[in-house]
PDB file of C-alpha atoms in Angstrom:
ATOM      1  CA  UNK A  87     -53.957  89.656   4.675  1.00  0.00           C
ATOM      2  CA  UNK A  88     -54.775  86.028   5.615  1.00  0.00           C
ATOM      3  CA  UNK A  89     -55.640  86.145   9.491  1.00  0.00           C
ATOM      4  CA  UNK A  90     -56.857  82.822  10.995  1.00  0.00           C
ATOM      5  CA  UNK A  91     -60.498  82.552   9.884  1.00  0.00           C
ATOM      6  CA  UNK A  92     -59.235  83.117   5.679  1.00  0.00           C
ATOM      7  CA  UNK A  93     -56.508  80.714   6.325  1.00  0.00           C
ATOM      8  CA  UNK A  94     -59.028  77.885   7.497  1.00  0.00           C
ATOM      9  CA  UNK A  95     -61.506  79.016   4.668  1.00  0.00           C
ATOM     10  CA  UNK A  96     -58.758  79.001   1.817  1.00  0.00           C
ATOM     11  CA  UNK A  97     -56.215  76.663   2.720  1.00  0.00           C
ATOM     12  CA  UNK A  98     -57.494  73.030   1.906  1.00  0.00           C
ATOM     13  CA  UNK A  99     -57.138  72.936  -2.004  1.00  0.00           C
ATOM     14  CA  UNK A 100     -60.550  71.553  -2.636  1.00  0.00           C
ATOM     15  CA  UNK A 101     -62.021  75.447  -1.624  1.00  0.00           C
ATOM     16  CA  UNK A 102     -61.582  77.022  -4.229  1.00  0.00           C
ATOM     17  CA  UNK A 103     -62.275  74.390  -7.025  1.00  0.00           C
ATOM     18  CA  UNK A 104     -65.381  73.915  -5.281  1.00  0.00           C
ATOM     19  CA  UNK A 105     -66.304  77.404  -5.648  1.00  0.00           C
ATOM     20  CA  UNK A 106     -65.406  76.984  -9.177  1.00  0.00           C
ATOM     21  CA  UNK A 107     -67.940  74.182  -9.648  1.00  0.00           C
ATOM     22  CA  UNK A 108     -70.866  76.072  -7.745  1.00  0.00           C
ATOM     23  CA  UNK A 109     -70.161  79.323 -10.087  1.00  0.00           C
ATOM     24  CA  UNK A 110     -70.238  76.755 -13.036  1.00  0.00           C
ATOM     25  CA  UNK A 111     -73.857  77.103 -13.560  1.00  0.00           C
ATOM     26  CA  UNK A 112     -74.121  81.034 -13.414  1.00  0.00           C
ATOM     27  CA  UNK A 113     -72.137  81.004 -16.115  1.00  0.00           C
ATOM     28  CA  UNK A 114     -73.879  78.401 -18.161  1.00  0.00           C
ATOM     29  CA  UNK A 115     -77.054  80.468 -17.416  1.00  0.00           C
ATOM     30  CA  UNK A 116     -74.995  83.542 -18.923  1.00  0.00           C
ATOM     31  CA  UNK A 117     -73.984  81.826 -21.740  1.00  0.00           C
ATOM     32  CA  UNK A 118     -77.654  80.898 -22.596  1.00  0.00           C
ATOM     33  CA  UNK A 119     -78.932  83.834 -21.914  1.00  0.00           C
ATOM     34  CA  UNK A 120     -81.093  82.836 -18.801  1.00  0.00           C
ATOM     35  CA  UNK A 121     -82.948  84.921 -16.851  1.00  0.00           C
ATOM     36  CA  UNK A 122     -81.313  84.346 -13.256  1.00  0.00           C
ATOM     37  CA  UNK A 123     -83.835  86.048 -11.755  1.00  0.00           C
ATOM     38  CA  UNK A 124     -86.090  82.678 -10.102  1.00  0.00           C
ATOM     39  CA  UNK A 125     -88.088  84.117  -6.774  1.00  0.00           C
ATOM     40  CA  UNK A 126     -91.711  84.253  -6.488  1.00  0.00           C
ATOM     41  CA  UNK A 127     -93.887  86.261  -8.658  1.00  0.00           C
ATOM     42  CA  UNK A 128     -97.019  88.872  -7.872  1.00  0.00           C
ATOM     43  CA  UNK A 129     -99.421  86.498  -5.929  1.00  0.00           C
ATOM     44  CA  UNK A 130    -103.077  87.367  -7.762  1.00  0.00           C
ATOM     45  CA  UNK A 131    -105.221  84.672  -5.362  1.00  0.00           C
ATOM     46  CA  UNK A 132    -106.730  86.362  -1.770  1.00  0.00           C
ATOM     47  CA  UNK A 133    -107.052  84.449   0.935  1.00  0.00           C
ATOM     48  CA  UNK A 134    -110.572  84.409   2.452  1.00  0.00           C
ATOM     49  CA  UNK A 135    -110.102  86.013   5.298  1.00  0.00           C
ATOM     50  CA  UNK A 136    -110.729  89.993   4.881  1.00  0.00           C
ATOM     51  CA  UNK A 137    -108.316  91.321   7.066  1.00  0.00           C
ATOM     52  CA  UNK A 138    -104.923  92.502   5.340  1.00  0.00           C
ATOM     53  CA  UNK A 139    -102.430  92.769   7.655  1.00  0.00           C
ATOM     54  CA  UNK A 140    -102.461  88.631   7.676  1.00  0.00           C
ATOM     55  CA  UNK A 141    -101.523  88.673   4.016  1.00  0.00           C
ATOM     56  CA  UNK A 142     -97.809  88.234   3.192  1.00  0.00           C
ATOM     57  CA  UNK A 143     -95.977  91.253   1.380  1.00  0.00           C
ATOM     58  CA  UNK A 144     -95.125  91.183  -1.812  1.00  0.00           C
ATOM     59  CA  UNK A 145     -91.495  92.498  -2.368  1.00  0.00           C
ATOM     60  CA  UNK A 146     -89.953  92.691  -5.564  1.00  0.00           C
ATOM     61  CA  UNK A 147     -86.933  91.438  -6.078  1.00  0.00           C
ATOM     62  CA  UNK A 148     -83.750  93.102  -7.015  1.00  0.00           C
ATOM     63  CA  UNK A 149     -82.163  92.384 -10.050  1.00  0.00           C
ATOM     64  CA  UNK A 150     -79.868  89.055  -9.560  1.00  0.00           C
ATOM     65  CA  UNK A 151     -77.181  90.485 -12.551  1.00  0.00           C
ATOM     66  CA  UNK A 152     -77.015  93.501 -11.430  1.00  0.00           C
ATOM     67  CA  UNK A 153     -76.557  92.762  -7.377  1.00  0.00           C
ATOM     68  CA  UNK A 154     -73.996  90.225  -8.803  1.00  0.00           C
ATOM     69  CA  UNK A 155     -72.490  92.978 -11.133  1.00  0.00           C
ATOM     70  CA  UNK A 156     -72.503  95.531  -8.033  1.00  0.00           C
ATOM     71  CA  UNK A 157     -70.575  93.022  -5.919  1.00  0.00           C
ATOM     72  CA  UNK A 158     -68.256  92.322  -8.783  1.00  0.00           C
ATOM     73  CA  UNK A 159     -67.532  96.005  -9.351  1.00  0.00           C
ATOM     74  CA  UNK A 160     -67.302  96.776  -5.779  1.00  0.00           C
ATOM     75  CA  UNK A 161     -64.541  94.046  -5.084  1.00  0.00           C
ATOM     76  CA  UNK A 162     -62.800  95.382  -8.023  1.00  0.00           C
ATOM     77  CA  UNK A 163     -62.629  99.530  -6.471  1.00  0.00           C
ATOM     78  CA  UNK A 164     -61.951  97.524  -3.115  1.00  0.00           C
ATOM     79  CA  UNK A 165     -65.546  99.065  -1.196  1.00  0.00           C
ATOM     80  CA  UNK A 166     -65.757  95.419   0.584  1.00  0.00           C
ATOM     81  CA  UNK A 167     -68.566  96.424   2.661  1.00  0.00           C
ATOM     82  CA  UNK A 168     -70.849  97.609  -0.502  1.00  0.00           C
ATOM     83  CA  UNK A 169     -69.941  93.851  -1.853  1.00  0.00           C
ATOM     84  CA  UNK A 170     -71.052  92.942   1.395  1.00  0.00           C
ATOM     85  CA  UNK A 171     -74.155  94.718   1.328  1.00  0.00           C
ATOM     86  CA  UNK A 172     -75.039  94.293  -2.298  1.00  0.00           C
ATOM     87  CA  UNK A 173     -74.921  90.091  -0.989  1.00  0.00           C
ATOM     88  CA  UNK A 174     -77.311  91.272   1.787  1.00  0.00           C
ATOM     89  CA  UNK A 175     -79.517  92.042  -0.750  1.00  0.00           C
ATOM     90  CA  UNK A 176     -79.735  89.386  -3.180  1.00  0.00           C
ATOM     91  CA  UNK A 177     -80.004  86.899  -0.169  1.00  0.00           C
ATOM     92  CA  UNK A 178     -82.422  88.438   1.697  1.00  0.00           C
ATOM     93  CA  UNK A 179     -83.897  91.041  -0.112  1.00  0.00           C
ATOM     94  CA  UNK A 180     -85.951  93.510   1.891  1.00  0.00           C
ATOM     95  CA  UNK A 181     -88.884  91.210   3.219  1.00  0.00           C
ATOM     96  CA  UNK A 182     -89.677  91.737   6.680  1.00  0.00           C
ATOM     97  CA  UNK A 183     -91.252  87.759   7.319  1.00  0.00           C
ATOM     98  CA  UNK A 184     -89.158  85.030   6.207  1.00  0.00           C
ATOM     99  CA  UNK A 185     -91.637  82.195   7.932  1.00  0.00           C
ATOM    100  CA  UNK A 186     -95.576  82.540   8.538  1.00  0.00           C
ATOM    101  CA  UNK A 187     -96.271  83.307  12.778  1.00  0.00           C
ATOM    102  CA  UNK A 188     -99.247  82.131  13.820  1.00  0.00           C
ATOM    103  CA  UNK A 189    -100.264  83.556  17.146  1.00  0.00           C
ATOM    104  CA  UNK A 190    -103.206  81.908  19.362  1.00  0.00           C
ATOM    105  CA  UNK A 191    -105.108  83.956  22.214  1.00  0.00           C
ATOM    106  CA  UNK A 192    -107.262  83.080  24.182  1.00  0.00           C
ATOM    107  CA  UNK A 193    -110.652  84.703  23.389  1.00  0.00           C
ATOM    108  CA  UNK A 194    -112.895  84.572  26.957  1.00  0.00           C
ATOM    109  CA  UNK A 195    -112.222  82.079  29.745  1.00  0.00           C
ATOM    110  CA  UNK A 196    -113.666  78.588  28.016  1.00  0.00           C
ATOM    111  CA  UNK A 197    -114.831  80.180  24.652  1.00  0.00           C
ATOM    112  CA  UNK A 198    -112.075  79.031  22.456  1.00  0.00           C
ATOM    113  CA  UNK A 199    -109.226  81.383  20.824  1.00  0.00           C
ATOM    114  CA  UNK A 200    -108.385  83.334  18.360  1.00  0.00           C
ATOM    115  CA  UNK A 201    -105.382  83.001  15.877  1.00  0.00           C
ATOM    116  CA  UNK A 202    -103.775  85.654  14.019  1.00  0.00           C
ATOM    117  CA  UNK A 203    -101.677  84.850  11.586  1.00  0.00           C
ATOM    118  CA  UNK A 204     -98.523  86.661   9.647  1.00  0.00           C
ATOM    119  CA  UNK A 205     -97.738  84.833   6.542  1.00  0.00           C
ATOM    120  CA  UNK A 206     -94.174  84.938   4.954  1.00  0.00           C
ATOM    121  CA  UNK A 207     -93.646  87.878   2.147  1.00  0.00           C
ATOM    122  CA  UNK A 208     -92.344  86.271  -1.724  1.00  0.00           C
ATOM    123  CA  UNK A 209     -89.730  84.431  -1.695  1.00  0.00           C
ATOM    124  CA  UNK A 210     -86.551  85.065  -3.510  1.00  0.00           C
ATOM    125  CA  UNK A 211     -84.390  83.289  -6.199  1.00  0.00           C
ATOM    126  CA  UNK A 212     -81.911  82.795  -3.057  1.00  0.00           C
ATOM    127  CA  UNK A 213     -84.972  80.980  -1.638  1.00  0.00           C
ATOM    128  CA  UNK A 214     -86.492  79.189  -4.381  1.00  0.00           C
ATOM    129  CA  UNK A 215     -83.362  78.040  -6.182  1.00  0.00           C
ATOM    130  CA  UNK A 216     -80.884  75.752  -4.625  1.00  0.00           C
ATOM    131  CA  UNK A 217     -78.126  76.240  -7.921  1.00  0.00           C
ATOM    132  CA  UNK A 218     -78.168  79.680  -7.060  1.00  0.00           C
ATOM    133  CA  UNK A 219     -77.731  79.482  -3.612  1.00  0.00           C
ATOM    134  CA  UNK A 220     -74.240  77.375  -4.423  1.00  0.00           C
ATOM    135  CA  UNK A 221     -73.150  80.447  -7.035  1.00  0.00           C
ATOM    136  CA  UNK A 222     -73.989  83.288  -4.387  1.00  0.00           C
ATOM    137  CA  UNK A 223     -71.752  81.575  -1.669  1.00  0.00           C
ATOM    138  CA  UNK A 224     -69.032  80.908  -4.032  1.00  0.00           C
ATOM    139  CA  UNK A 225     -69.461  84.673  -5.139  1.00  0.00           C
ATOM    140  CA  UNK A 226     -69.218  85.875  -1.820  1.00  0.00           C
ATOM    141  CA  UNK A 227     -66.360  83.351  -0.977  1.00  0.00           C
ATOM    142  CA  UNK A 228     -64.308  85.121  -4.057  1.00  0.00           C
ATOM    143  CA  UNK A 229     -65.080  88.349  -2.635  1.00  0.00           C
ATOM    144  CA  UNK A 230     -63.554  87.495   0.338  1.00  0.00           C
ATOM    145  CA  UNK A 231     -60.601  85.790  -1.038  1.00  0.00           C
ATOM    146  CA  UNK A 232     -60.265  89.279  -3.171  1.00  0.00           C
ATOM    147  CA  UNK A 233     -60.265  91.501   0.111  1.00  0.00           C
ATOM    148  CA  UNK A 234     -57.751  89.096   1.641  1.00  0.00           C
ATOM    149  CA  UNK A 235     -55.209  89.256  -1.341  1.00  0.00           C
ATOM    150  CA  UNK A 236     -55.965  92.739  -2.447  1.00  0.00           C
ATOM    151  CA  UNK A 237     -57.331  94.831   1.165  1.00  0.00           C
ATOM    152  CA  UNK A 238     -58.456  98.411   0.992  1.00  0.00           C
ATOM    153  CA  UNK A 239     -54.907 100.005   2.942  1.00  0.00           C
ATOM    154  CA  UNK A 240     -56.122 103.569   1.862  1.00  0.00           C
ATOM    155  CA  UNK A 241     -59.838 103.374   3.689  1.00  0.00           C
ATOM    156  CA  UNK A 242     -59.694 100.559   5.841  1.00  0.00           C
ATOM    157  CA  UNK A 243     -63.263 101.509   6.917  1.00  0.00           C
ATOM    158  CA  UNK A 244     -63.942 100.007   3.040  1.00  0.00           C
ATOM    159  CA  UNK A 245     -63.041  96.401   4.605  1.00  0.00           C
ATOM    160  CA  UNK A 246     -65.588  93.909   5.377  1.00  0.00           C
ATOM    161  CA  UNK A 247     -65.144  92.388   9.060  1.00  0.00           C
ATOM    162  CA  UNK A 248     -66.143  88.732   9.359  1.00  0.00           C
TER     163      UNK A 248
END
């Protein structure tokens, strides 16, 4: 049911046209027959430094459709915590550095320092795209709004906590 955190979320009427509006576009892209998938590609360029543990990772990205179309399908057999984690995934991904870390240490006493340096692994469409940052919210706000009208009473384990 609604408890006191839904209530806020759903009760102006302006949240849920405004999730309508930010899903909009995923369907546009649907109807053209976009690719939704918009994070970084396969990096060919090195850096010159040799050492390889500086470089970022490259992770390839999940499928956007088909996290979308796992959340979607989850919702619908009421497993709110696979919709949960199937969002996990499109917004994050797996990568392991979301920012470059840059470390200085000092070398000898007055000889300068050295820096080491971590740079951020590919970014994702969540990253790159700001349209389909809006759709994934609004996604994840109708999941929500799903588990609140329709819970999982058999397995309540299935439920998502906020």
């Amino acid at each position: 049911g609604f408890g006191a955190i839904e209530k806020q979320a759903f009760q102006t009427k302006g949240a849920l046209l405004e999730a309508e509006k930010a899903i909009a576009p995923l369907l546009w892209r649907l109807k053209k027959g976009e690719s939704l998938d918009r994070g970084e590609k396969k990096d060919q360029r090195r850096s010159r430094e040799t050492r390889t543990s500086m470089e970022g990772k490259y992770v390839k990205e999940k499928s956007v459709l088909q996290q979308l179309n796992l959340m979607a399908s989850a919702a619908y057999d009421r497993d709110y915590t696979k919709a949960h984690e199937a969002y996990m995934h499109l917004t994050f991904g797996n990568k392991m550095w979301n920012l470059t870390f840059v470390a200085h240490v000092a070398a000898c006493t007055m000889k300068g320092a050295r820096e080491y340096r971590r740079n951020r692994d590919t970014l994702n469409t969540y990253d790159m795209d700001p349209v389909s940052q809006k759709y994934m919210h609004a996604f994840k706000k109708l999941v929500h709004m799903c588990q609140c009208i329709r819970p999982n009473i058999e397995d309540p384990s299935r439920n998502f906590k906020m």
